[in-house]
Every structure is written in C-alpha cells, then in structure tokens.
Short mmCIF file of C-alpha atoms in Angstrom, two decimals:
data_model
loop_
_atom_site.label_atom_id
_atom_site.label_comp_id
_atom_site.label_asym_id
_atom_site.label_seq_id
_atom_site.Cartn_x
_atom_site.Cartn_y
_atom_site.Cartn_z
CA MET A 144 0.00 0.00 0.00
CA GLY A 145 1.34 3.43 -0.92
CA LEU A 146 1.87 6.13 1.64
CA VAL A 147 0.39 9.56 1.77
CA GLY A 148 2.99 12.03 2.81
CA VAL A 149 4.00 15.65 2.68
CA GLN A 150 6.97 16.72 0.59
CA GLU A 151 8.59 20.05 0.02
CA ASN A 152 8.95 21.04 -3.60
CA GLY A 153 11.67 23.05 -5.22
CA GLY A 154 10.05 26.35 -4.39
CA GLY A 155 9.84 25.57 -0.71
CA GLU A 156 6.12 25.05 -0.89
CA MET A 157 4.37 22.10 0.65
CA GLY A 158 2.57 19.47 -1.48
CA LEU A 159 0.92 16.09 -1.08
CA VAL A 160 2.60 12.85 -2.18
CA LEU A 161 -0.03 10.26 -3.10
CA GLY A 162 1.18 6.66 -2.98
CA ASN A 163 4.53 6.03 -4.60
CA LYS A 164 3.83 8.58 -7.35
CA LYS A 165 4.90 12.13 -6.72
CA ASN A 166 1.66 13.87 -7.72
CA TYR A 167 1.59 17.30 -6.18
CA ARG A 168 -1.12 19.82 -5.51
CA ARG A 169 -0.19 23.19 -4.14
CA MET A 170 -1.47 23.42 -0.57
CA ASP A 171 -1.73 27.19 -0.72
CA SER A 172 -3.62 27.26 -4.04
CA GLU A 173 -7.41 27.55 -4.48
CA PRO A 174 -9.16 24.34 -5.74
CA SER A 175 -10.44 24.56 -9.33
CA ASP A 176 -14.19 25.26 -9.61
CA ASP A 177 -14.44 24.73 -13.36
CA VAL A 178 -15.98 21.26 -13.15
CA ASP A 179 -18.40 22.31 -10.40
CA ASP A 180 -19.41 25.42 -12.37
CA ASP A 181 -20.05 23.39 -15.52
CA ALA A 182 -22.18 20.87 -13.61
CA LEU A 183 -24.06 23.67 -11.87
CA ASN A 184 -24.72 25.46 -15.16
CA LEU A 185 -25.91 22.23 -16.78
CA HIS A 186 -28.23 21.55 -13.85
CA HIS A 187 -29.54 25.12 -14.01
CA GLN A 188 -30.20 24.79 -17.76
CA GLN A 189 -32.05 21.53 -17.22
CA LEU A 190 -34.22 23.10 -14.52
CA GLU A 191 -34.96 26.09 -16.77
CA ARG A 192 -35.90 23.79 -19.65
CA LYS A 193 -38.12 21.75 -17.35
CA ARG A 194 -39.91 24.87 -16.10
CA SER A 195 -40.26 26.21 -19.63
CA ILE A 196 -41.77 22.94 -20.89
CA ARG A 197 -44.18 22.74 -17.93
CA LYS A 198 -45.37 26.29 -18.57
CA TYR A 199 -45.78 25.65 -22.29
CA VAL A 200 -47.80 22.46 -21.81
CA LEU A 201 -49.90 24.16 -19.13
CA ALA A 202 -50.64 27.06 -21.49
CA CYS A 203 -51.67 24.61 -24.23
CA ALA A 204 -54.05 22.82 -21.85
CA VAL A 205 -55.56 26.08 -20.61
CA PHE A 206 -56.18 27.51 -24.08
CA ALA A 207 -57.52 24.19 -25.40
CA SER A 208 -60.01 24.14 -22.53
CA LEU A 209 -61.52 27.56 -23.24
CA ASN A 210 -64.30 26.06 -25.37
CA ASN A 211 -65.45 24.17 -22.29
CA VAL A 212 -66.07 27.46 -20.49
CA LEU A 213 -68.77 28.05 -23.11
CA LEU A 214 -70.60 24.83 -22.21
CA GLY A 215 -70.32 25.49 -18.49
CA TYR A 216 -71.42 29.09 -18.83
CA ASP A 217 -74.44 28.10 -20.90
CA VAL A 218 -75.48 25.46 -18.35
CA GLY A 219 -75.05 27.87 -15.44
CA VAL A 220 -76.55 30.98 -17.00
CA MET A 221 -79.58 29.21 -18.45
CA SER A 222 -80.62 27.99 -14.99
CA GLY A 223 -81.31 31.62 -14.02
CA ALA A 224 -81.98 33.22 -17.40
CA ILE A 225 -84.86 30.83 -18.07
CA ILE A 226 -86.80 32.45 -15.20
CA PHE A 227 -86.71 35.81 -16.99
CA ILE A 228 -87.06 34.37 -20.52
CA GLN A 229 -90.28 32.69 -19.39
CA GLU A 230 -91.55 35.99 -18.03
CA ASP A 231 -90.45 38.09 -21.03
CA LEU A 232 -91.36 35.82 -23.97
CA LYS A 233 -94.29 34.10 -22.18
CA ILE A 234 -93.11 30.58 -23.07
CA THR A 235 -94.84 27.42 -21.82
CA GLU A 236 -93.33 24.79 -19.52
CA VAL A 237 -92.81 22.43 -22.47
CA GLN A 238 -91.03 25.18 -24.42
CA GLU A 239 -88.89 25.82 -21.34
CA GLU A 240 -87.84 22.14 -21.22
CA VAL A 241 -87.08 22.12 -24.96
CA LEU A 242 -85.07 25.36 -24.73
CA VAL A 243 -82.96 24.02 -21.86
CA GLY A 244 -82.50 20.48 -23.17
CA ILE A 245 -82.13 21.09 -26.92
CA LEU A 246 -78.53 22.29 -26.55
CA SER A 247 -77.39 18.90 -25.25
CA ILE A 248 -79.26 17.00 -27.98
CA ILE A 249 -78.05 19.26 -30.79
CA SER A 250 -74.47 19.26 -29.48
CA LEU A 251 -74.28 15.57 -30.41
CA LEU A 252 -74.27 16.68 -34.07
CA GLY A 253 -71.18 18.76 -33.35
CA SER A 254 -69.57 15.89 -31.47
CA LEU A 255 -70.28 13.41 -34.26
CA ALA A 256 -68.95 15.76 -36.92
CA GLY A 257 -66.06 16.80 -34.69
CA GLY A 258 -64.27 13.45 -34.85
CA ARG A 259 -64.09 13.37 -38.63
CA THR A 260 -63.45 17.12 -38.88
CA SER A 261 -60.51 16.95 -36.48
CA ASP A 262 -59.01 14.07 -38.47
CA ILE A 263 -59.21 16.21 -41.64
CA ILE A 264 -58.30 19.77 -40.56
CA GLY A 265 -56.54 18.99 -37.27
CA ARG A 266 -57.37 19.27 -33.59
CA LYS A 267 -56.32 22.92 -33.32
CA TRP A 268 -58.49 24.29 -36.13
CA THR A 269 -61.47 22.20 -35.03
CA MET A 270 -61.35 24.11 -31.73
CA ALA A 271 -61.30 27.38 -33.67
CA PHE A 272 -64.30 26.34 -35.77
CA ALA A 273 -66.21 25.41 -32.61
CA ALA A 274 -65.65 28.87 -31.14
CA VAL A 275 -66.85 30.65 -34.29
CA VAL A 276 -70.07 28.61 -34.51
CA PHE A 277 -70.82 29.23 -30.83
CA GLN A 278 -70.24 32.99 -31.19
CA ILE A 279 -72.79 33.19 -34.00
CA GLY A 280 -75.34 31.22 -31.98
CA ALA A 281 -74.81 33.30 -28.83
CA ALA A 282 -75.21 36.54 -30.78
CA ILE A 283 -78.51 35.36 -32.27
CA MET A 284 -79.80 34.33 -28.82
CA THR A 285 -78.87 37.72 -27.37
CA LEU A 286 -80.88 39.60 -30.01
CA ALA A 287 -83.76 37.10 -30.31
CA PRO A 288 -87.20 38.80 -30.40
CA SER A 289 -89.13 35.51 -30.14
CA PHE A 290 -88.92 31.92 -28.94
CA GLU A 291 -88.36 30.65 -32.51
CA ILE A 292 -85.31 32.90 -33.13
CA LEU A 293 -84.00 32.03 -29.67
CA MET A 294 -84.16 28.34 -30.64
CA ILE A 295 -82.16 28.97 -33.84
CA GLY A 296 -79.37 30.59 -31.83
CA ARG A 297 -79.55 27.80 -29.26
CA ILE A 298 -79.16 25.15 -31.97
CA LEU A 299 -76.07 26.86 -33.45
CA ALA A 300 -74.57 27.29 -29.97
CA GLY A 301 -75.21 23.59 -29.33
CA VAL A 302 -73.36 22.53 -32.49
CA GLY A 303 -70.38 24.70 -31.51
CA ILE A 304 -70.34 23.30 -27.99
CA GLY A 305 -70.50 19.74 -29.39
CA PHE A 306 -67.35 20.34 -31.43
CA GLY A 307 -65.53 21.96 -28.51
CA VAL A 308 -66.45 19.43 -25.82
CA MET A 309 -65.36 16.52 -28.00
CA ILE A 310 -62.01 17.85 -29.19
CA SER A 311 -60.51 19.54 -26.10
CA PRO A 312 -59.73 16.40 -24.03
CA VAL A 313 -58.45 14.56 -27.12
CA TYR A 314 -56.04 17.39 -27.94
CA ILE A 315 -54.79 17.71 -24.36
CA ALA A 316 -54.29 13.94 -23.96
CA GLU A 317 -52.31 13.82 -27.19
CA ILE A 318 -50.00 16.70 -26.31
CA SER A 319 -49.44 16.01 -22.58
CA PRO A 320 -46.47 14.17 -21.02
CA THR A 321 -47.50 10.81 -19.53
CA VAL A 322 -46.78 11.83 -15.93
CA ASP A 323 -49.10 14.87 -16.08
CA ARG A 324 -51.71 13.64 -18.54
CA GLY A 325 -54.45 12.93 -15.99
CA SER A 326 -54.19 16.33 -14.35
CA LEU A 327 -54.03 18.21 -17.64
CA THR A 328 -56.83 16.24 -19.27
CA SER A 329 -59.07 17.20 -16.35
CA PHE A 330 -58.69 20.87 -17.35
CA PRO A 331 -61.76 20.80 -19.65
CA GLU A 332 -63.88 19.73 -16.68
CA ILE A 333 -62.31 22.46 -14.55
CA PHE A 334 -63.25 25.02 -17.17
CA ILE A 335 -66.79 23.65 -17.47
CA ASN A 336 -67.13 24.18 -13.72
CA LEU A 337 -65.59 27.63 -13.96
CA GLY A 338 -68.10 28.44 -16.71
CA ILE A 339 -70.99 27.20 -14.57
CA LEU A 340 -69.83 29.39 -11.69
CA LEU A 341 -69.51 32.41 -14.00
CA GLY A 342 -73.02 31.70 -15.31
CA TYR A 343 -74.43 31.64 -11.77
CA VAL A 344 -72.61 34.85 -10.87
CA SER A 345 -73.86 36.48 -14.09
CA ASN A 346 -77.43 35.51 -13.17
CA TYR A 347 -77.10 37.08 -9.75
CA ALA A 348 -75.28 40.19 -11.04
CA PHE A 349 -77.72 41.07 -13.84
CA SER A 350 -80.98 39.89 -12.28
CA GLY A 351 -81.70 43.46 -11.16
CA LEU A 352 -82.02 44.75 -14.74
CA SER A 353 -85.36 44.90 -16.52
CA VAL A 354 -86.92 41.58 -17.54
CA HIS A 355 -86.52 42.42 -21.24
CA THR A 356 -82.79 43.18 -20.84
CA ASN A 357 -81.31 41.03 -18.05
CA TRP A 358 -81.42 37.60 -19.74
CA ARG A 359 -80.02 39.06 -22.97
CA VAL A 360 -77.02 40.52 -21.13
CA MET A 361 -76.54 37.19 -19.32
CA LEU A 362 -76.38 35.32 -22.64
CA ALA A 363 -74.21 37.96 -24.35
CA VAL A 364 -71.46 37.65 -21.74
CA GLY A 365 -70.96 34.06 -22.93
CA ILE A 366 -69.41 35.36 -26.18
CA LEU A 367 -66.33 36.72 -24.38
CA PRO A 368 -64.47 33.40 -23.69
CA SER A 369 -64.58 32.45 -27.36
CA VAL A 370 -62.72 35.67 -28.24
CA PHE A 371 -59.69 34.45 -26.28
CA ILE A 372 -59.64 31.26 -28.34
CA GLY A 373 -58.54 33.38 -31.31
CA VAL A 374 -55.47 34.42 -29.31
CA ALA A 375 -54.83 30.78 -28.39
CA LEU A 376 -54.40 29.78 -32.04
CA PHE A 377 -51.14 31.77 -32.15
CA ILE A 378 -49.76 29.95 -29.08
CA ILE A 379 -50.75 26.30 -29.15
CA PRO A 380 -49.22 23.80 -31.63
CA GLU A 381 -51.00 21.07 -33.55
CA SER A 382 -51.29 17.65 -31.90
CA PRO A 383 -48.12 15.59 -32.59
CA ARG A 384 -50.21 12.45 -33.00
CA TRP A 385 -52.38 14.10 -35.65
CA LEU A 386 -49.22 15.27 -37.44
CA VAL A 387 -47.94 11.68 -37.49
CA MET A 388 -51.27 10.55 -38.96
CA GLN A 389 -50.64 13.06 -41.76
CA ASN A 390 -47.12 11.60 -42.19
CA ARG A 391 -45.61 14.89 -40.96
CA VAL A 392 -43.25 13.08 -38.59
CA GLU A 393 -40.57 15.78 -38.32
CA GLU A 394 -43.15 18.39 -37.36
CA ALA A 395 -44.49 15.98 -34.75
CA ARG A 396 -40.98 15.56 -33.34
CA SER A 397 -40.52 19.32 -33.03
CA VAL A 398 -43.78 19.56 -31.06
CA LEU A 399 -42.75 16.68 -28.78
CA LEU A 400 -39.43 18.46 -28.10
CA LYS A 401 -41.48 21.37 -26.72
CA THR A 402 -43.57 19.14 -24.44
CA ILE A 403 -41.15 16.41 -23.25
CA GLU A 404 -37.96 17.15 -21.30
CA ASN A 405 -35.73 14.24 -22.36
CA GLU A 406 -34.71 13.97 -26.02
CA LYS A 407 -34.36 10.19 -25.85
CA GLU A 408 -37.89 9.98 -24.47
CA VAL A 409 -39.01 12.15 -27.39
CA ASP A 410 -37.59 9.64 -29.87
CA ASP A 411 -39.07 6.69 -27.97
CA ARG A 412 -42.48 8.32 -27.81
CA LEU A 413 -42.35 9.25 -31.49
CA SER A 414 -41.59 5.63 -32.38
CA GLU A 415 -44.59 4.48 -30.31
CA ILE A 416 -46.86 7.03 -32.01
CA VAL A 417 -45.65 6.06 -35.48
CA ALA A 418 -46.27 2.39 -34.70
CA ALA A 419 -49.69 3.13 -33.19
CA ALA A 420 -50.67 5.21 -36.22
CA GLY A 421 -49.87 2.28 -38.50
CA ILE A 422 -47.09 4.14 -40.31
CA SER A 423 -43.79 2.45 -41.06
CA ASN A 424 -41.08 3.92 -43.26
CA GLY A 425 -43.45 6.70 -44.25
CA GLU A 426 -46.18 4.40 -45.59
CA LYS A 427 -49.62 3.97 -44.05
CA SER A 428 -50.61 0.39 -43.41
CA GLU A 429 -53.98 -0.74 -44.64
CA GLU A 430 -56.61 -0.49 -41.92
CA LYS A 431 -60.33 -0.97 -41.86
CA ALA A 432 -62.33 2.22 -42.23
CA VAL A 433 -62.69 3.85 -38.81
CA TRP A 434 -66.47 3.72 -38.59
CA ARG A 435 -66.55 0.14 -39.88
CA GLU A 436 -64.13 -0.81 -37.12
CA LEU A 437 -66.22 0.99 -34.50
CA LEU A 438 -69.48 -0.57 -35.68
CA SER A 439 -67.97 -4.05 -36.07
CA PRO A 440 -65.29 -3.95 -33.36
CA SER A 441 -62.69 -6.52 -32.39
CA PRO A 442 -62.87 -7.74 -28.74
CA PRO A 443 -60.29 -5.17 -27.48
CA VAL A 444 -62.06 -2.29 -29.26
CA ARG A 445 -65.41 -3.54 -27.95
CA ARG A 446 -64.05 -3.35 -24.39
CA MET A 447 -62.81 0.19 -25.04
CA LEU A 448 -66.23 1.20 -26.37
CA ILE A 449 -68.03 -0.29 -23.37
CA THR A 450 -65.74 1.61 -20.99
CA GLY A 451 -65.72 4.91 -22.91
CA PHE A 452 -69.37 5.03 -23.92
CA GLY A 453 -70.56 3.63 -20.60
CA ILE A 454 -68.73 6.11 -18.39
CA GLN A 455 -70.01 9.01 -20.53
CA CYS A 456 -73.62 7.87 -20.15
CA PHE A 457 -73.32 7.24 -16.40
CA GLN A 458 -71.92 10.74 -15.95
CA GLN A 459 -75.24 12.19 -17.10
CA ILE A 460 -77.92 9.68 -16.05
CA THR A 461 -76.90 10.22 -12.43
CA GLY A 462 -78.47 13.68 -12.87
CA ILE A 463 -75.66 16.21 -12.70
CA ASP A 464 -77.00 18.46 -15.47
CA ALA A 465 -80.50 18.34 -14.01
CA THR A 466 -79.03 19.38 -10.66
CA VAL A 467 -77.21 22.31 -12.26
CA TYR A 468 -79.87 23.41 -14.77
CA TYR A 469 -82.77 23.15 -12.34
CA SER A 470 -81.10 24.02 -9.02
CA PRO A 471 -83.48 27.01 -8.61
CA GLU A 472 -86.43 24.61 -9.00
CA ILE A 473 -84.92 22.23 -6.44
CA PHE A 474 -84.35 25.03 -3.93
CA LYS A 475 -87.84 26.38 -4.59
CA GLU A 476 -89.21 22.91 -3.79
CA ALA A 477 -87.26 23.01 -0.52
CA GLY A 478 -88.93 26.28 0.49
CA ILE A 479 -86.83 29.17 -0.92
CA LYS A 480 -89.21 31.51 -2.77
CA ASN A 481 -87.31 34.78 -3.40
CA ASN A 482 -85.58 34.90 -6.83
CA SER A 483 -82.46 36.64 -5.50
CA LYS A 484 -82.07 34.06 -2.73
CA LEU A 485 -82.58 31.25 -5.24
CA LEU A 486 -79.82 32.61 -7.48
CA ALA A 487 -77.54 33.22 -4.47
CA ALA A 488 -77.96 29.56 -3.44
CA THR A 489 -76.97 28.46 -6.95
CA VAL A 490 -73.76 30.50 -6.65
CA ALA A 491 -72.88 28.36 -3.60
CA VAL A 492 -73.37 25.26 -5.79
CA GLY A 493 -71.07 26.72 -8.46
CA VAL A 494 -68.34 27.60 -5.95
CA THR A 495 -68.47 24.08 -4.47
CA LYS A 496 -68.32 22.42 -7.89
CA THR A 497 -65.33 24.52 -8.99
CA ALA A 498 -63.40 24.07 -5.72
CA PHE A 499 -63.64 20.29 -5.74
CA ILE A 500 -62.60 19.89 -9.37
CA LEU A 501 -59.31 21.53 -8.35
CA ILE A 502 -58.88 18.82 -5.70
CA ALA A 503 -59.42 16.18 -8.38
CA THR A 504 -56.75 17.77 -10.58
CA PHE A 505 -54.26 17.50 -7.73
CA LEU A 506 -55.10 13.86 -6.92
CA VAL A 507 -55.81 12.16 -10.25
CA ASP A 508 -52.15 11.46 -11.16
CA ARG A 509 -51.20 10.68 -7.56
CA VAL A 510 -53.84 8.19 -6.42
CA GLY A 511 -55.18 7.06 -9.79
CA ARG A 512 -58.48 7.10 -11.63
CA LYS A 513 -60.30 4.18 -10.01
CA PRO A 514 -59.98 5.19 -6.33
CA LEU A 515 -61.33 8.63 -7.21
CA LEU A 516 -64.19 7.03 -9.16
CA TYR A 517 -65.14 4.85 -6.18
CA VAL A 518 -65.15 7.77 -3.74
CA SER A 519 -67.07 9.92 -6.25
CA THR A 520 -69.81 7.44 -7.19
CA ILE A 521 -70.38 6.19 -3.64
CA GLY A 522 -70.51 9.76 -2.29
CA MET A 523 -72.95 10.83 -5.03
CA THR A 524 -75.19 7.87 -4.22
CA VAL A 525 -75.39 8.87 -0.56
CA CYS A 526 -76.08 12.55 -1.39
CA LEU A 527 -78.74 11.76 -4.02
CA LEU A 528 -80.55 9.35 -1.73
CA THR A 529 -80.44 11.81 1.19
CA LEU A 530 -81.69 14.61 -1.08
CA SER A 531 -84.61 12.45 -2.20
CA LEU A 532 -85.58 11.57 1.36
CA THR A 533 -85.24 15.19 2.51
CA LEU A 534 -87.46 16.57 -0.26
CA GLY A 535 -90.00 13.80 0.28
CA LEU A 536 -90.18 13.60 4.08
CA VAL A 537 -88.65 16.60 5.90
CA GLY A 538 -90.79 19.45 4.52
CA ASN A 539 -90.15 23.13 3.82
CA GLY A 540 -88.71 24.33 7.13
CA GLN A 541 -85.25 25.72 7.82
CA LEU A 542 -83.89 22.21 8.47
CA GLY A 543 -85.20 21.01 5.10
CA ILE A 544 -83.68 23.97 3.25
CA ALA A 545 -80.32 23.47 4.96
CA LEU A 546 -80.27 19.73 4.20
CA VAL A 547 -81.24 20.26 0.56
CA ILE A 548 -78.49 22.86 0.01
CA LEU A 549 -75.99 20.56 1.77
CA CYS A 550 -77.00 17.54 -0.33
CA VAL A 551 -76.92 19.44 -3.64
CA CYS A 552 -73.50 20.89 -2.81
CA GLY A 553 -72.31 17.47 -1.63
CA ASN A 554 -73.51 15.83 -4.82
CA VAL A 555 -71.70 18.29 -7.11
CA ALA A 556 -68.59 18.07 -4.88
CA PHE A 557 -68.38 14.27 -5.16
CA PHE A 558 -69.14 14.50 -8.89
CA SER A 559 -66.30 16.98 -9.40
CA VAL A 560 -63.82 14.88 -7.44
CA GLY A 561 -64.20 11.83 -9.71
CA MET A 562 -66.96 11.22 -12.23
CA GLY A 563 -66.77 14.70 -13.77
CA PRO A 564 -63.12 14.87 -14.87
CA ILE A 565 -62.31 11.14 -15.07
CA CYS A 566 -65.08 10.53 -17.59
CA TRP A 567 -63.30 12.79 -20.10
CA ILE A 568 -59.81 11.65 -19.08
CA LEU A 569 -60.63 7.99 -19.73
CA THR A 570 -62.40 8.65 -23.02
CA SER A 571 -59.40 10.55 -24.35
CA GLU A 572 -56.89 7.94 -23.11
CA ILE A 573 -58.22 4.49 -23.91
CA PHE A 574 -58.75 4.44 -27.68
CA PRO A 575 -55.97 3.70 -30.21
CA LEU A 576 -54.71 6.64 -32.23
CA ARG A 577 -56.44 5.65 -35.47
CA LEU A 578 -59.83 5.56 -33.66
CA ARG A 579 -59.32 8.16 -30.93
CA ALA A 580 -61.03 11.21 -32.40
CA GLN A 581 -64.10 9.42 -33.75
CA ALA A 582 -64.49 7.06 -30.77
CA SER A 583 -64.22 10.03 -28.40
CA ALA A 584 -66.87 11.74 -30.50
CA LEU A 585 -69.11 8.70 -30.08
CA GLY A 586 -68.64 8.87 -26.31
CA ALA A 587 -69.45 12.59 -26.31
CA VAL A 588 -72.63 11.81 -28.27
CA GLY A 589 -73.72 9.38 -25.54
CA ASN A 590 -72.99 12.03 -22.94
CA ARG A 591 -74.95 14.76 -24.72
CA VAL A 592 -77.93 12.53 -25.55
CA CYS A 593 -78.27 11.44 -21.92
CA SER A 594 -77.85 15.03 -20.75
CA GLY A 595 -80.54 16.24 -23.15
CA LEU A 596 -83.01 13.50 -22.24
CA VAL A 597 -82.58 14.25 -18.54
CA ALA A 598 -82.86 18.03 -19.03
CA MET A 599 -85.87 17.81 -21.34
CA SER A 600 -87.84 15.46 -19.10
CA PHE A 601 -87.03 16.81 -15.63
CA LEU A 602 -89.95 19.22 -15.24
CA SER A 603 -92.49 16.83 -16.74
CA LEU A 604 -91.31 13.95 -14.56
CA SER A 605 -91.32 16.18 -11.49
CA ARG A 606 -95.05 16.73 -12.03
CA SER A 607 -95.61 12.96 -12.27
CA ILE A 608 -93.34 11.43 -9.60
CA THR A 609 -92.19 14.60 -7.75
CA ILE A 610 -88.64 15.99 -7.60
CA ALA A 611 -87.94 13.63 -4.68
CA GLY A 612 -88.88 10.67 -6.90
CA ILE A 613 -86.56 11.84 -9.67
CA PHE A 614 -83.59 12.03 -7.33
CA PHE A 615 -84.37 8.55 -6.02
CA LEU A 616 -84.03 7.33 -9.64
CA PHE A 617 -80.73 9.20 -9.96
CA ALA A 618 -79.53 7.47 -6.77
CA LEU A 619 -80.33 4.04 -8.28
CA PHE A 620 -78.36 4.91 -11.43
CA SER A 621 -75.50 6.06 -9.20
CA VAL A 622 -75.40 2.63 -7.52
CA LEU A 623 -75.06 1.07 -10.98
CA SER A 624 -72.20 3.46 -11.78
CA VAL A 625 -70.24 2.10 -8.78
CA LEU A 626 -70.59 -1.43 -10.16
CA PHE A 627 -69.64 -0.25 -13.66
CA ALA A 628 -66.44 1.39 -12.35
CA TYR A 629 -65.54 -1.84 -10.54
CA LYS A 630 -66.10 -4.16 -13.52
CA CYS A 631 -65.27 -2.14 -16.63
CA VAL A 632 -62.74 0.60 -15.82
CA PRO A 633 -59.01 -0.30 -15.73
CA GLU A 634 -56.42 1.88 -14.00
CA THR A 635 -54.53 4.03 -16.53
CA LYS A 636 -52.39 6.14 -14.20
CA GLY A 637 -48.74 6.41 -15.23
CA LYS A 638 -49.13 4.68 -18.61
CA SER A 639 -48.52 6.14 -22.05
CA LEU A 640 -51.46 6.23 -24.44
CA GLU A 641 -49.88 3.40 -26.40
CA GLN A 642 -49.46 1.25 -23.24
CA ILE A 643 -53.10 1.84 -22.26
CA GLU A 644 -54.16 0.37 -25.58
CA LEU A 645 -52.49 -2.90 -24.56
CA LEU A 646 -54.56 -3.06 -21.35
CA PHE A 647 -57.66 -3.82 -23.36
CA GLN A 648 -56.01 -6.73 -25.14
CA ASN A 649 -56.26 -8.64 -21.84
CA HIS A 650 -59.78 -9.31 -20.56
CA ASN A 651 -58.67 -9.59 -16.90
CA GLU A 652 -56.83 -6.27 -16.94
CA TRP A 653 -59.81 -4.58 -18.60
CA GLN A 654 -62.03 -5.76 -15.75
CA GLY A 655 -59.90 -3.78 -13.35
CA SER A 656 -57.66 -6.41 -11.79
CA GLU A 657 -54.98 -3.76 -11.24
CA VAL A 658 -56.97 -1.68 -8.74
CA GLU A 659 -59.42 -3.11 -6.28
CA MET A 660 -62.10 -1.40 -4.21
CA GLY A 661 -59.83 -1.41 -1.17
CA ASP A 662 -57.43 0.98 -2.91
CA SER A 663 -59.89 3.81 -2.34
CA GLU A 664 -59.03 3.51 1.36
CA HIS A 665 -55.61 4.98 0.54
CA LEU A 666 -57.35 7.98 -1.00
CA VAL A 667 -59.49 8.48 2.10
CA GLN A 668 -56.34 8.36 4.23
CA LYS A 669 -54.62 10.95 2.01
CA ALA A 670 -57.60 13.31 1.81
#
C-alpha cells in the first residue's frame, strides 16, 4: 500500500505525495471550480428547460379548454336566465324544457362531426371552428325577439359546444407528457365548472335589470371566452399524434421536443406514435375504415367502447346536469321563494363544484383514476338518496332547506372529485390513435344525448313522480355506476397512451384487476 505524505517542492512550498507517485497539488492554491461550475450550469439549464416545458404544456391545456367554459357558462346561465325568458317571452313549460335540453341534444351533431373534422383539418383548427359557430349562436340568442329565433341561436350554440367538448380532451391527452396527462386532461372539466360558476354569478349580477334586458345581457357575456380562443391559435401547436397521422413526422418531433424534457424519451415516444398510427417507413398500413371498425369492433375495441361510452352515459344519467340546470327549482321545492335568494344559493353550488374539481386535478395522477371514481360514485349515491328523502319527508322548514343545500353541494362536490373529470380523461386515453377522435366523439354523443333527455324530461317527470322521486331514480343509477367502475374501468395512471391500448387486449386487466375497491381507502387516508 502506498503512503500519503507531505513533501517540500523546489520552491519551498508544501505538497501532497499520493502513494509512490509524486503527484503534487499546491497546498496554498485555491481548488479549481471549473468542473463544479459546468455541472451547476448544466443543472440550471435543465431546470430552466423543465420549467419552460411545464409552462408551455400548461398554457396549451388552458387555451384548449376555453371552449369548455362556453358549455359550463351556458349550463349555469340558463338555470337563471330561463326564469326571466319565461316571463319576457311568455313561453310554456314544455317550451322551457325544450329550450334548456335542446342544446345537449343538438351538441351531439357537433360531437359526431367533430371526430371526422378533427381528423381532416386537425385538432387545433377544429377548436377554432367550434368557437366561431358558438359565437354566431350566442349573438342570435342575445338579439332574439321571439322563442323561434331564440331556438335557432340555441341550436347553433349547441353545435359549436358539441365540437368543442369533444375535441378539447383529445387534444390535451395527445399533447401532454404521460406523468401529467391525468391532471391536464381534467382541465376541460375544470373550465366547465368555472363556466358554470360564472353563469351563476352572471345571473345574480344582472338579475336586477329589466326583464326584457337582463337575460339578454346574461347570454351575451358568454361570447367573451370564445374571443380568447382566437389568441390561443397563435400559441398552441397542432397535436403531434395528428401530425404523425398526416405523415408529418418531423413536425411531430418538433412539437414533442417542446412538451417532453428528455430527447431520448421524445424519440421513444415518437416511435410508439408512429407504430400506433400504423405508419412504417413513411407508408400507411392498410386499416379498416374507422367507422366500420367501430361498428364491427374486435374484442379489445369492444371493451374500449363499453368503458368509454358507458362512463359518458353514467356521468349524465346520475343527474348532474338536471341538478345544475334546475337548481333554482330544487331550492324552490325546498322552500326558498325569493328569486335573489334562489340565485344566491346556486352561486354556492357553483363555488363548491369549482373548488372540488381543483382537488381532483391534484389527486388524479397521484392516487389514480379508479380510487377517485369509487369515492365519487359512492358519495354521489349517498347525497342523491339523502336529497330524495329530505325533499319527500322533511318538509319546507329551515332544516329542510339546509339539508337540501348541503345535499346538492355534496352531490356536485363528489361529482367533481371523480366522475366529472375522469369521464373525459378515460375517453381521451383508452382508444388507439387511429380511432381516438371518432371514438371520443361517439362517447361525447352518448354524454350529450343522456344530458338532453334528462334536461328535457325533468320538469315533466317532477309533475308525475315529484322531484324527490326523480332524485331517487338518480340514486339508483349512481349505484349502478359504482358497479360499472368496478367491472369495466381499468387503472390508466402512469401509462402512455400506447401502453393503455395494450390493457384492453387482456380481458382480466380490462375488468380492473390492477386496482381493487380497497385501494380507495388509501385515498381516504390521504384526503
């Protein structure tokens, strides 16, 4: 073993002798910081790039979600505006139901057309088209002198909303890094809730104007969010997966470099996308026509359709849109009679719904989709059943009013924590690239049809079986949604879109063998 000693060099200065080799370092000299500085600079550059990418992806998700503000605002504002429209235009109860519910039914046309349109002109420009169509419809509604003209504007607005609701989660899922995809894909639901809250606030703020003016101002304010979408077109890129489908692979790579930190991961992800798109060496492989494959699906695609279409329908048949659209009617049934107090109570619902969707955004990529779904659907079931019993048995006293407000707020809170955002997250994640846009459109159609049927039948059913009876039915559907989540929804947390596709090749994994009911206990402990 060599010795470590101290030796004097020719200049009388002390140095270290390492082993048997006379390697010296001046004891009175400063150690070199060049290597440390280089490493520090490299680390700083990596952190800056990471922050820059995070901000860029976040901006893309925010701007892509702006169309969803339009849907939320329409849902929220119509709940209050309909009171004054009925008074101003003297419409009947049936016309009221049609006016409220027609938007959801008509939006399915936009959703159906949106899948094919986004495959032709791209995800980005489909969002722009949606905003333009909605603006035209909103302007017509604002100036409508009669019920018939109001319906024309409502139909156009519905088509625009159908396009926007379908394409936003698809675009965000396709542009997001795997680790953040769940949180970012929940942004459309966040913006729907923000729109609902803004609609409620608009109702309350403008309710003091004259009956002929207030509802027109309420509807006109809905045009403003779509203006910002024009700005967004200069910021957000096209979806890299759509670019690959168009055989524009180099453009797709440049987009991925802006959204993924590691260059090797960019190349790996690009290879996965190219393979998933059925493109090899620049040539498209022969595939069945998309709609033929959806209408005559293979077993894996059938499982995807059951999961995607099913979760979209359960989101609406558990009554969330009825709760939001007709919250003034529900509170009136509980005993609140004053219009200002009714609209103030709906603002509380909007605040609750928006606050809890933010909680979901924080948790969805940490605890997973299924635990949140279990907590959400079970909590909704309890709230819906309690609401039904309260309306049917407690009466119109202060206790009844307090319980009804608590149950309605509880229902929208549990909805926002799980069923609301995860419905759209799953639909945008589970389908293969070649089918994603059109299959997501099909799921959105199921969602809008169920929403429209619920909205257009609520008042009529309430006269037949009472509002309490309706919410008892919603509670039964909510029980079925718990079972559906258990049997048909696999866990997708932490997987790339291409890996999720493989989950459905295996029947056991599709049935949710990865996450059991007990996993929701971990969520309860974290919350």
